[in-house]
mmCIF file of C-alpha atoms in Angstrom:
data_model
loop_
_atom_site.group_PDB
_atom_site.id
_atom_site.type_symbol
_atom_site.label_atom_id
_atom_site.label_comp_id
_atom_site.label_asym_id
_atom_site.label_seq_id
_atom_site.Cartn_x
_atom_site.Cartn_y
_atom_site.Cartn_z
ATOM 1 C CA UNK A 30 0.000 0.000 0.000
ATOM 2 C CA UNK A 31 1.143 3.080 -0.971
ATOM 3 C CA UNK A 32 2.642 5.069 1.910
ATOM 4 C CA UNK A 33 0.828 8.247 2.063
ATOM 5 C CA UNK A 34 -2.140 6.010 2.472
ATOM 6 C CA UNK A 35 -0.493 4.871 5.765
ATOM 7 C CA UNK A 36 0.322 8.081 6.553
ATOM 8 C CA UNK A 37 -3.638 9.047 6.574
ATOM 9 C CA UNK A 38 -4.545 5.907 8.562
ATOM 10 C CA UNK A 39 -1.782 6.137 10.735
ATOM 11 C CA UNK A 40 -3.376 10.381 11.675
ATOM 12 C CA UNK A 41 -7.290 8.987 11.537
ATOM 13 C CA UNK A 42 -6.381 6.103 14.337
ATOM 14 C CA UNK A 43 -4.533 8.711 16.164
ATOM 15 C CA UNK A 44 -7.541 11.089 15.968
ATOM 16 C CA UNK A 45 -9.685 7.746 16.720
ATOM 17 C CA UNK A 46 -7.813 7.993 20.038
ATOM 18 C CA UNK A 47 -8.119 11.575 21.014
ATOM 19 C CA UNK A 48 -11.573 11.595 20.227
ATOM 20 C CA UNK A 49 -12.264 8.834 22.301
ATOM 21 C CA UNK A 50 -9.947 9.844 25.319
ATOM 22 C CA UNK A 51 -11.426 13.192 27.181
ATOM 23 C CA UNK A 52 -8.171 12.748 29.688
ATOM 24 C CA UNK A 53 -5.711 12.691 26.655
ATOM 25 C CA UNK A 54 -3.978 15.878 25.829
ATOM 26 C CA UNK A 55 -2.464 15.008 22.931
ATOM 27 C CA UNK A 56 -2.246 17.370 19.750
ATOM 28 C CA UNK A 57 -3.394 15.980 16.789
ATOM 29 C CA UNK A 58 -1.889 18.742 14.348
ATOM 30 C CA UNK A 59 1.781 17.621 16.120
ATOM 31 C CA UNK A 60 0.835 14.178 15.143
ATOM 32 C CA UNK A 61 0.074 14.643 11.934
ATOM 33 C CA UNK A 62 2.977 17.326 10.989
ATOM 34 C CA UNK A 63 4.969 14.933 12.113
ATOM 35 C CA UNK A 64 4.065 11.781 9.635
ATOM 36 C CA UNK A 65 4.077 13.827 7.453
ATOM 37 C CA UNK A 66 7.398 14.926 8.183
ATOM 38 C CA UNK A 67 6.993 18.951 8.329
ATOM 39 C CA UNK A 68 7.789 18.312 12.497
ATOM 40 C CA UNK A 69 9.027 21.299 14.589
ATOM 41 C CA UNK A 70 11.434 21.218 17.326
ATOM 42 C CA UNK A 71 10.267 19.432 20.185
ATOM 43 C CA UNK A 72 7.422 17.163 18.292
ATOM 44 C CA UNK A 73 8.905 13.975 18.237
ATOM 45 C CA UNK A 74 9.787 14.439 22.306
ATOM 46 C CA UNK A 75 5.989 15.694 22.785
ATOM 47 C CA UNK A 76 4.798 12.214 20.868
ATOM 48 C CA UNK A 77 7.506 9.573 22.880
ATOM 49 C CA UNK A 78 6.006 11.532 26.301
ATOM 50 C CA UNK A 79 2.044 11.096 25.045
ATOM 51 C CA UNK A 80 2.290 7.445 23.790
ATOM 52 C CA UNK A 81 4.939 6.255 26.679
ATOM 53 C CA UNK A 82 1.927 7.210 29.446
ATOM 54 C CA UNK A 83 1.285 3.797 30.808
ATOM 55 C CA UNK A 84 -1.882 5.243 32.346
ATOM 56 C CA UNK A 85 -3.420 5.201 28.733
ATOM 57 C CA UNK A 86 -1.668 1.723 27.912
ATOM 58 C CA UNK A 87 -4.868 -0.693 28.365
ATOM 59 C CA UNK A 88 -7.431 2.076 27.103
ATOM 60 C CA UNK A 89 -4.942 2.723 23.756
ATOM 61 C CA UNK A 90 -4.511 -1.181 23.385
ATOM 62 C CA UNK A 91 -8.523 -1.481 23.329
ATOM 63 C CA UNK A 92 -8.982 1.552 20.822
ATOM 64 C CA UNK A 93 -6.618 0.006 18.620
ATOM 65 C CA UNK A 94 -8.350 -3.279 17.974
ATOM 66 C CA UNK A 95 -11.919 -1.455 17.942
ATOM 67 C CA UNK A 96 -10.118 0.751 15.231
ATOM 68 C CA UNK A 97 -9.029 -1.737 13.167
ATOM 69 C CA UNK A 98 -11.988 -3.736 13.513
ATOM 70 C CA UNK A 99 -13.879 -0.558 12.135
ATOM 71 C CA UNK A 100 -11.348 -0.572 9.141
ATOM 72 C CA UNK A 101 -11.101 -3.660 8.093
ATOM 73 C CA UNK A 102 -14.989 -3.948 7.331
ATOM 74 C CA UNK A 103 -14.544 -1.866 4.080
ATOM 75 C CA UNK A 104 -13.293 -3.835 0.941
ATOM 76 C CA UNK A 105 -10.637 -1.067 0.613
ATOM 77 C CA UNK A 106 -8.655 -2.497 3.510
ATOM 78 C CA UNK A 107 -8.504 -6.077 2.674
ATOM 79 C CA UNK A 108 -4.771 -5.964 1.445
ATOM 80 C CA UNK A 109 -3.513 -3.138 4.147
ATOM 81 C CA UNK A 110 -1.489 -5.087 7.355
ATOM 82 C CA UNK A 111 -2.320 -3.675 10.952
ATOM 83 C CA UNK A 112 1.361 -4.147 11.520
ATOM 84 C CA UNK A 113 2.570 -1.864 8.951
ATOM 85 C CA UNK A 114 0.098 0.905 9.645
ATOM 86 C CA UNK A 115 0.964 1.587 13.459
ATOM 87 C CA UNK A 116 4.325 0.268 12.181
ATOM 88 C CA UNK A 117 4.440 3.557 10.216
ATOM 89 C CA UNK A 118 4.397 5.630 13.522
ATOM 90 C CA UNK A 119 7.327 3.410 15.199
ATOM 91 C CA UNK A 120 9.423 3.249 12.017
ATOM 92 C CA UNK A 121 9.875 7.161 11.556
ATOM 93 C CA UNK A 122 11.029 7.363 15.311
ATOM 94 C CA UNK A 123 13.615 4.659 14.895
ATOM 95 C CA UNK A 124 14.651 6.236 11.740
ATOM 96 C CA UNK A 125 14.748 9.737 13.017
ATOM 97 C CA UNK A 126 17.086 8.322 15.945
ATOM 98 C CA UNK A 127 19.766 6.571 14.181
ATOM 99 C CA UNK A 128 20.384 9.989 11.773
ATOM 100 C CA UNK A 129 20.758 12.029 14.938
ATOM 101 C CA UNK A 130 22.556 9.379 17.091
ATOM 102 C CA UNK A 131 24.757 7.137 15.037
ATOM 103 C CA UNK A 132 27.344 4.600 16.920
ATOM 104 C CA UNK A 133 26.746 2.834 19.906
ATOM 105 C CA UNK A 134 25.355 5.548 22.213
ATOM 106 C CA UNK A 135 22.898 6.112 19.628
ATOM 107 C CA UNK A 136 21.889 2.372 20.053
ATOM 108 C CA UNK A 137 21.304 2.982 23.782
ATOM 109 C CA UNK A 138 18.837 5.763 22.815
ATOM 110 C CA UNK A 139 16.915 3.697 20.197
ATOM 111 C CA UNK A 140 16.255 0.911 22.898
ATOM 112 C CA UNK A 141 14.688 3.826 25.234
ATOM 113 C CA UNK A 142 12.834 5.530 23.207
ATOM 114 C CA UNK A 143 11.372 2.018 21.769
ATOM 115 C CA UNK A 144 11.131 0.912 25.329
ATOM 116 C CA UNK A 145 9.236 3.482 25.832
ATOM 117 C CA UNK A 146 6.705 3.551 23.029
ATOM 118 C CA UNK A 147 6.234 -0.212 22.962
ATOM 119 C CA UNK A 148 5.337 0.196 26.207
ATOM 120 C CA UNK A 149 1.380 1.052 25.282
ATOM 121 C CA UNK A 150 0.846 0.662 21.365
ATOM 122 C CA UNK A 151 0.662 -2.992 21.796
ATOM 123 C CA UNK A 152 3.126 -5.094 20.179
ATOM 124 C CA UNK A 153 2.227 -4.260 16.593
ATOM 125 C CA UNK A 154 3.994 -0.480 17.018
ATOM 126 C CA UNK A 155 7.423 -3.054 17.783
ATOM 127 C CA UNK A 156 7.891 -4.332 14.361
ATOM 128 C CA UNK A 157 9.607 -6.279 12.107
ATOM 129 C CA UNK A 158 10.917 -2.862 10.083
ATOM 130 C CA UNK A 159 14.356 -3.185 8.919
ATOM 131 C CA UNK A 160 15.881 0.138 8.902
ATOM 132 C CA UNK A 161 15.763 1.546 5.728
ATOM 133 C CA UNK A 162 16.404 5.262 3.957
ATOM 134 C CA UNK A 163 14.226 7.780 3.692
ATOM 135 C CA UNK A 164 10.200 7.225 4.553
ATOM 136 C CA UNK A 165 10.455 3.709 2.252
ATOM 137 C CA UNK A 166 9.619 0.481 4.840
ATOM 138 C CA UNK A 167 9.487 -3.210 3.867
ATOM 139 C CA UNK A 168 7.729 -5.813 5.704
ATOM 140 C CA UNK A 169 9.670 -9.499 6.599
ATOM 141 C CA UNK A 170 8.014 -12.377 5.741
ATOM 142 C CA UNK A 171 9.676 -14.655 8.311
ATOM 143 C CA UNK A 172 8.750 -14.524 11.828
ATOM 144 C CA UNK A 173 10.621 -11.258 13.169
ATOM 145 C CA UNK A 174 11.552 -10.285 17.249
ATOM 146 C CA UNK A 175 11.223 -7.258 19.136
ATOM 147 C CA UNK A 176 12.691 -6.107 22.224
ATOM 148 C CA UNK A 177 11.129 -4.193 25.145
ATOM 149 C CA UNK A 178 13.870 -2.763 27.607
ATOM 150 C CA UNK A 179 12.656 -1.061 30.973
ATOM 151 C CA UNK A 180 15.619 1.460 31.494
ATOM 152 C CA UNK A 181 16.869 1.375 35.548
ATOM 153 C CA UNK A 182 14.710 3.395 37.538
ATOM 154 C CA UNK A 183 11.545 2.973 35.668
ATOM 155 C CA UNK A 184 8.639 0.306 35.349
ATOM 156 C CA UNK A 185 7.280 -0.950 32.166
ATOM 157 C CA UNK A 186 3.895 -2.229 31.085
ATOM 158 C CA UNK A 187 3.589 -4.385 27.867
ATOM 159 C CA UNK A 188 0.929 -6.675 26.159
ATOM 160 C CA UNK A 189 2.202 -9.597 24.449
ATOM 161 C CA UNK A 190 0.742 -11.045 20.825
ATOM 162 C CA UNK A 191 -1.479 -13.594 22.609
ATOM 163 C CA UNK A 192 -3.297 -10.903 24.452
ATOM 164 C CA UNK A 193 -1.180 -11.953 27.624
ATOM 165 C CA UNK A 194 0.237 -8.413 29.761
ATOM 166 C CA UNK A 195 2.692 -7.669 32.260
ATOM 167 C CA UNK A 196 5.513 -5.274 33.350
ATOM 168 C CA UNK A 197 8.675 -4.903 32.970
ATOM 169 C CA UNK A 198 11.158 -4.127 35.899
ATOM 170 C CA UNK A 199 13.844 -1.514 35.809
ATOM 171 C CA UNK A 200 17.436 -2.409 33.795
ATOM 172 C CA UNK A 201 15.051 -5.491 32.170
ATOM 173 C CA UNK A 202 14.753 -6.604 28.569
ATOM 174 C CA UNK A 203 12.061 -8.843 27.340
ATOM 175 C CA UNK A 204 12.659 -10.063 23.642
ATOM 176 C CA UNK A 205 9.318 -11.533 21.940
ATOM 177 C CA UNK A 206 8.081 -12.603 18.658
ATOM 178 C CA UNK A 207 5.623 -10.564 16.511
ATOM 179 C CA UNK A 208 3.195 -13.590 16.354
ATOM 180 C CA UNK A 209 3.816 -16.742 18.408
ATOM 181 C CA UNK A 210 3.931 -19.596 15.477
ATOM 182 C CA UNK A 211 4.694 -23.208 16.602
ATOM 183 C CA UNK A 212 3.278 -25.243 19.493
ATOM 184 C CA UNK A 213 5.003 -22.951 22.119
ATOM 185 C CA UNK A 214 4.334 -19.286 23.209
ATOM 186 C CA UNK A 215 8.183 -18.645 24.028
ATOM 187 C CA UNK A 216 9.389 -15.499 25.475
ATOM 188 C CA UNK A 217 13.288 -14.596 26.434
ATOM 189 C CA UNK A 218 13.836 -12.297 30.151
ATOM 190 C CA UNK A 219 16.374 -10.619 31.481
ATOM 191 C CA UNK A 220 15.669 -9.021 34.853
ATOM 192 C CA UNK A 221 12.472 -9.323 36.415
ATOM 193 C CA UNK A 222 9.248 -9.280 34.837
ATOM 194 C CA UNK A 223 5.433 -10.056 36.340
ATOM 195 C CA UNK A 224 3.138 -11.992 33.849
ATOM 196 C CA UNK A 225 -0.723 -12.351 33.391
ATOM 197 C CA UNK A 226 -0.843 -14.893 30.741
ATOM 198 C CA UNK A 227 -4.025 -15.976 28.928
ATOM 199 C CA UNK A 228 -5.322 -19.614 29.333
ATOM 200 C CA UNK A 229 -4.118 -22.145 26.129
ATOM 201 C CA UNK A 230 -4.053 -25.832 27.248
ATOM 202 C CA UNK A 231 -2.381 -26.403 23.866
ATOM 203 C CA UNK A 232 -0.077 -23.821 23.955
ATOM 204 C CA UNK A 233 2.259 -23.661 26.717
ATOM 205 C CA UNK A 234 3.894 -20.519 27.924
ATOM 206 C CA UNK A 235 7.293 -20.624 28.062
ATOM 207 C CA UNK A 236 9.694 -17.671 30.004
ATOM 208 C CA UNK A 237 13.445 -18.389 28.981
ATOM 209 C CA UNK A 238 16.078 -17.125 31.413
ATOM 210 C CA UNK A 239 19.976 -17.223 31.391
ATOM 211 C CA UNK A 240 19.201 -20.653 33.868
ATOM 212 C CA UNK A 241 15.558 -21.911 34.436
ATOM 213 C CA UNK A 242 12.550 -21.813 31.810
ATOM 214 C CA UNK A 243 8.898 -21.427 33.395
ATOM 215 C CA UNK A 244 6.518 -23.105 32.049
ATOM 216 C CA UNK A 245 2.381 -22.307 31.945
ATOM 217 C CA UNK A 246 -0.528 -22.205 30.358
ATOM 218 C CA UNK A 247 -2.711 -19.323 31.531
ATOM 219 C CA UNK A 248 -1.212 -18.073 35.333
ATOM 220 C CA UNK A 249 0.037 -15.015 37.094
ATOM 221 C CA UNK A 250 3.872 -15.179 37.985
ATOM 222 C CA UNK A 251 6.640 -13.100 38.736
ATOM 223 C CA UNK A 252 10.204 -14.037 37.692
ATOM 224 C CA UNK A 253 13.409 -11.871 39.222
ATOM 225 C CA UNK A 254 16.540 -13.256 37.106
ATOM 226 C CA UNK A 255 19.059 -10.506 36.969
ATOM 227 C CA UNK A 256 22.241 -11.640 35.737
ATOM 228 C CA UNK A 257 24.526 -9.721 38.586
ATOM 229 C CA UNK A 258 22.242 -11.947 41.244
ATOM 230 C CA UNK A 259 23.308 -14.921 42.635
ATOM 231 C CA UNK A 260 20.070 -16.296 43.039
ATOM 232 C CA UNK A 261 16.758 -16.475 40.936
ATOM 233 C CA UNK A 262 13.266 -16.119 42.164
ATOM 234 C CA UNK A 263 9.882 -17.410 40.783
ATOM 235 C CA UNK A 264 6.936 -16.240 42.079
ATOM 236 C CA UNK A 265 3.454 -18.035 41.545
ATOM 237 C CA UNK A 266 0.157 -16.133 42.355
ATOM 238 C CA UNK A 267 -2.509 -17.825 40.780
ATOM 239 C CA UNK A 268 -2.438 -20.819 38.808
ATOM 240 C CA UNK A 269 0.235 -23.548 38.125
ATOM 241 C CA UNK A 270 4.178 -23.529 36.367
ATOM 242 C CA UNK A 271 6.597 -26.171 36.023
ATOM 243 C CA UNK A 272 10.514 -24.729 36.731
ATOM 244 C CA UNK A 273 13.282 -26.006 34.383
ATOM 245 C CA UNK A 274 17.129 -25.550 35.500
ATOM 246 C CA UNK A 275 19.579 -25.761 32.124
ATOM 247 C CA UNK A 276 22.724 -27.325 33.140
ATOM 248 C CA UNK A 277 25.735 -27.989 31.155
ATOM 249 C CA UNK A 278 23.252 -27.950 28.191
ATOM 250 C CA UNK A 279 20.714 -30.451 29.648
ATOM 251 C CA UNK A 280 16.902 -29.379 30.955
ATOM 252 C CA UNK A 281 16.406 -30.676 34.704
ATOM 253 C CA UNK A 282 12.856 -30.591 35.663
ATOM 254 C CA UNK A 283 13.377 -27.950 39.204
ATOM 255 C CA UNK A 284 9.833 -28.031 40.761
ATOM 256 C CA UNK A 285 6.242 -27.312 40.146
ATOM 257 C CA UNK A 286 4.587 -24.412 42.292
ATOM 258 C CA UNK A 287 1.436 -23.540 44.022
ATOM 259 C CA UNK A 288 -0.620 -20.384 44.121
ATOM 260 C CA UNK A 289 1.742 -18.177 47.132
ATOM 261 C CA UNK A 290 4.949 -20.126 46.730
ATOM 262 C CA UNK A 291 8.491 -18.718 46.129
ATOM 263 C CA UNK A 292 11.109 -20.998 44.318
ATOM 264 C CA UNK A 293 14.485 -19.424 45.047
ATOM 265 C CA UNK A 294 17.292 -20.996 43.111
ATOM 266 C CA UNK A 295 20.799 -20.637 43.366
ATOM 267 C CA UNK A 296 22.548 -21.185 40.032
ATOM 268 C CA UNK A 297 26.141 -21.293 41.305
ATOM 269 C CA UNK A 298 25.632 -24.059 43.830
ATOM 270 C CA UNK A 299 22.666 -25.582 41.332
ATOM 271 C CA UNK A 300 20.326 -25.740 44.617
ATOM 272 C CA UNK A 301 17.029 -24.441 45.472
ATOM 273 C CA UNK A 302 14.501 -23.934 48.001
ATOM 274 C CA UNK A 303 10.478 -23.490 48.416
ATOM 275 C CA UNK A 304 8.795 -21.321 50.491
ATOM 276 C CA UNK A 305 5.162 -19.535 51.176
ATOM 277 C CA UNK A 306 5.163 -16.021 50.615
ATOM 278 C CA UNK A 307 2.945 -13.057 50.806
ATOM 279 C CA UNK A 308 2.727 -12.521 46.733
ATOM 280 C CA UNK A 309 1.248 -9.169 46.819
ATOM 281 C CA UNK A 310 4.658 -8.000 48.635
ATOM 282 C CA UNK A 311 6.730 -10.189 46.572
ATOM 283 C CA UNK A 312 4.966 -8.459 43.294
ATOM 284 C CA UNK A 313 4.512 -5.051 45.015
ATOM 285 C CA UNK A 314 6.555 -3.425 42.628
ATOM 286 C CA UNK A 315 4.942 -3.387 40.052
ATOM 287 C CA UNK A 316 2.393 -0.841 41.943
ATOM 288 C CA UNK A 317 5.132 1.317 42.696
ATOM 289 C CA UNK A 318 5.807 -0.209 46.053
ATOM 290 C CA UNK A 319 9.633 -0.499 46.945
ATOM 291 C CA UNK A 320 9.493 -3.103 49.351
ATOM 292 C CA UNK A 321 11.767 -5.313 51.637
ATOM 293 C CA UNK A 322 11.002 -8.424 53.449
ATOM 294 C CA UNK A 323 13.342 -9.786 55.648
ATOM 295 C CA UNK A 324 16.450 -8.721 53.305
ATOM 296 C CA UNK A 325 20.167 -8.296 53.873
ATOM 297 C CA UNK A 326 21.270 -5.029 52.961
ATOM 298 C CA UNK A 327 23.189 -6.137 50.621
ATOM 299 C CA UNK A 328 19.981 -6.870 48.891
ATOM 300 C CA UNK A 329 18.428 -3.983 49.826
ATOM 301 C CA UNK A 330 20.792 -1.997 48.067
ATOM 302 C CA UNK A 331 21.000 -3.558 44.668
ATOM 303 C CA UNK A 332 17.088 -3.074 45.072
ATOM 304 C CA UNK A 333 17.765 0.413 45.763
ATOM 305 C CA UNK A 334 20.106 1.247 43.468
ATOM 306 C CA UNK A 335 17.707 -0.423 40.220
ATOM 307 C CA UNK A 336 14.988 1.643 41.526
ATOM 308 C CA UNK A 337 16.529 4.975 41.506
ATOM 309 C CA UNK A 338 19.122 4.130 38.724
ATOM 310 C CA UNK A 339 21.746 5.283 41.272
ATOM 311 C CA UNK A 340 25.220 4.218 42.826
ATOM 312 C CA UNK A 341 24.947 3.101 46.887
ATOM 313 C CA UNK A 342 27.976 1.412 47.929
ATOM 314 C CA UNK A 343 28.310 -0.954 51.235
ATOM 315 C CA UNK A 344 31.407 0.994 53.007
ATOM 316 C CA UNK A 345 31.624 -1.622 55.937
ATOM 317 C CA UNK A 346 31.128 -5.460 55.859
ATOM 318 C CA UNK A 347 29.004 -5.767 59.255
ATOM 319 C CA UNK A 348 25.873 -4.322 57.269
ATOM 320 C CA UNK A 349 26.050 -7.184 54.441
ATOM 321 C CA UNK A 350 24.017 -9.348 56.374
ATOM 322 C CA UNK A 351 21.705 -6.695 58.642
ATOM 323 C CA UNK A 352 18.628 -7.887 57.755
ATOM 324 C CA UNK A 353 15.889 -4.988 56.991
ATOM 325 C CA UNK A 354 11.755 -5.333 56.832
ATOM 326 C CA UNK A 355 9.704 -1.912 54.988
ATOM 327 C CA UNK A 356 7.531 -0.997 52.405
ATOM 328 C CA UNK A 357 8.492 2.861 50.177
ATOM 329 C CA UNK A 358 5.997 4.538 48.244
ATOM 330 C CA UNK A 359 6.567 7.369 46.481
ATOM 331 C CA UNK A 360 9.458 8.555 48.508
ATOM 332 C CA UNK A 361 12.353 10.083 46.737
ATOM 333 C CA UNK A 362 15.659 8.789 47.412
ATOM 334 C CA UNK A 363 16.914 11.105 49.999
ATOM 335 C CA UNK A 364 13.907 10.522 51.695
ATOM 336 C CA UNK A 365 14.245 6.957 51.639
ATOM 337 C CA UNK A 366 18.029 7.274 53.107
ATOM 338 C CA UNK A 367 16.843 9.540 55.878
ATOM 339 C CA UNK A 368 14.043 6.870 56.711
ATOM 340 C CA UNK A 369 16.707 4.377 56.558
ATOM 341 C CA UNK A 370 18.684 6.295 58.841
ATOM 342 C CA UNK A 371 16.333 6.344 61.208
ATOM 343 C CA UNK A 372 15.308 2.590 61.514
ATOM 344 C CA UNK A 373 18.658 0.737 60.930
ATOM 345 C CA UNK A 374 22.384 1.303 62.176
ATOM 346 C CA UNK A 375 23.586 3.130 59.113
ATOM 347 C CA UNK A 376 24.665 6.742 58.231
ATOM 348 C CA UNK A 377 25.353 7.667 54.428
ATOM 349 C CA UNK A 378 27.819 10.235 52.350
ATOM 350 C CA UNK A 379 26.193 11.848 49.238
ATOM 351 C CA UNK A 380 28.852 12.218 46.901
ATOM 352 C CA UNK A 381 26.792 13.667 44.085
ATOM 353 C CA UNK A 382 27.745 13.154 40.985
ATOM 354 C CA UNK A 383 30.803 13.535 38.721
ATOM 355 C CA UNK A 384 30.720 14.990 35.212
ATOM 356 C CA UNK A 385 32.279 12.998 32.361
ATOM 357 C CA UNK A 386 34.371 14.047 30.070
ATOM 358 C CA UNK A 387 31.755 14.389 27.584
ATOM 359 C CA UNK A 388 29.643 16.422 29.260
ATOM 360 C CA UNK A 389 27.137 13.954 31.064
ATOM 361 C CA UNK A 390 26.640 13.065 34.650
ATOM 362 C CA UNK A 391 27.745 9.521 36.148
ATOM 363 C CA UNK A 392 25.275 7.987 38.736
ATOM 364 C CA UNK A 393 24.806 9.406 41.910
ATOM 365 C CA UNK A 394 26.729 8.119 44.086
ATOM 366 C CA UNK A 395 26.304 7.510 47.927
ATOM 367 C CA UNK A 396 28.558 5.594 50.419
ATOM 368 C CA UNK A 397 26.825 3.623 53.495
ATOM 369 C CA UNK A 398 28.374 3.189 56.803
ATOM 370 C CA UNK A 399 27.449 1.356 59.748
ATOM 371 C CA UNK A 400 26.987 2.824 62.720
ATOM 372 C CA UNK A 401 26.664 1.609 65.857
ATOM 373 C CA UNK A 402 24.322 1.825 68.582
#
């Protein structure tokens, strides 16, 4: 189809949207000047920020199949793919991206800014575009991947081809396929990610990690797998999943879980243990809760420090295994230190935070110290 006609049906779902959304204030003429490629400074930024609301991401998702439904009755869409059309959106983005940030930094960009748009226009904005010159686009006939990453400090929602949601933790990346072909419904995590898959008896759903595979076929789970961890924890809350360890290139079947129980498995020493936990803690954070059960502080801080993408280092050894219990919401970080402060034997040293060469900022960095009673 020719691409100006994308171009129109790309503005008229857009408009669909606003129309339909009192709440969103989103400015169609920005939109469209920018398909159309007469943008201004700013427009693309205003765009990322409107579509990257996850507030909207569940309303937008909904719109967008009503839409197309709407479309597709008239003969004059039969040959036109849903994919491309929203595709259209996505593909100028990317493309606008890689001409102003070329080289690996650039790359870093591309997977926020996609990150952040996948984020609510359902998996069909994350496409299997190549990237091409100028407006031109081309579609892949083989099954294609995309890639969702959750940059530190932030929290992700996706949907996933089947219709199954989730979120995505910060300094994640969930890699998908476009369409899940094939007997399986396979999906590849790094980091931590909470599922709500839909029910297919014949179709298992399959989460692939650096060690263990989860297994299910319509359940609520969360997985924390960060590589830099020494230990891996599966989380069931409703529902059933099987646990596969990969060792020296075999599959081990690990354990099958019940609604409320915790798997925790140690790659390293190839052990594991199960225990009863209180899942809405253990999935809290996906509501914006930062919270600690029972934790050394050495875990506390690696939780801390993905939270607020920031730097907290463990000055004395006698805190490693302090264990700390509480539950953060909406507290900024200094807040959070003075509240730690205050309820555990520590004192900290803001260091701020040192400017590069370049020009940019490193991490914030804060040194912790215990201190006795």
């Amino acid at each position: 189809m020719d691409p100006e006609v994308y171009t129109k049906l790309s503005g008229s779902f857009l408009r669909y949207i606003i129309q339909e959304r009192i709440n969103m204030e989103i400015d169609y003429k920005v939109v469209k000047r920018y398909l159309e490629g007469k943008e201004r400074k700013g427009d693309k930024d205003l765009i990322i920020d409107w579509f990257s609301d996850i507030r909207f991401g569940k309303d937008i998702h909904k719109k967008y199949r009503l839409f197309w439904d709407e479309l597709t009755e008239h003969k004059d869409m039969e040959d036109c793919d849903e994919t491309a059309m929203l595709g259209r959106i996505y593909h100028k983005i990317k493309n606008d991206e890689f001409k102003k940030l070329p080289g690996k930094k650039g790359m870093v960009r591309i997977l926020n800014v996609i990150s952040k748009v996948a984020a609510v226009l359902f998996i069909p904005l994350v496409v299997y575009l190549c990237i091409t010159r100028g407006s031109d686009f081309q579609i892949a006939t083989e099954t294609a991947y995309s890639e969702i990453y959750s940059p530190l400090g932030t929290r992700t929602m996706f949907y996933l081809p089947d219709g199954s949601s989730g979120w995505l933790n910060g300094g994640s990346y969930l890699e998908f396929p476009t369409q899940f072909k094939g007997k399986t419904r396979e999906v590849l995590l790094t980091g931590e990610a909470y599922f709500d898959v839909v029910t297919d008896s014949k179709k298992p759903f399959i989460v692939k990690g650096e060690h263990t595979d989860v297994i299910a076929y319509g359940t609520s789970f969360n997985v924390q797998a960060y590589p830099e961890d020494t230990e891996n924890r599966i989380t069931l809350v409703c529902g059933n999943i099987r646990l596969l360890a990969r060792i020296n290139g075999k599959v081990l079947n690990l354990a099958n879980l019940k609604p409320d129980q915790m798997c925790v498995y140690y790659p390293d020493t190839r052990l594991y243990r199960i225990k009863t936990v209180d899942v809405k803690k253990a999935t809290a954070w996906k509501e914006g809760k930062l919270a600690f059960r029972d934790e050394t502080f050495t875990e506390v801080v690696r939780k801390i420090n993905r939270w607020y993408n920031v730097e907290i280092i463990l000055m004395d050894e006698a805190l490693r295994s302090y264990s700390y219990q509480a539950t953060f919401m909406d507290e900024t970080l200094d807040e959070v230190l003075k509240l730690l402060q205050h309820s555990a034997p520590i004192k900290y040293k803001n260091l701020g935070r040192e400017k590069r060469p370049d020009g940019t900022f490193e991490k914030r960095k804060i040194e912790l110290y215990y201190k006795p009673d």
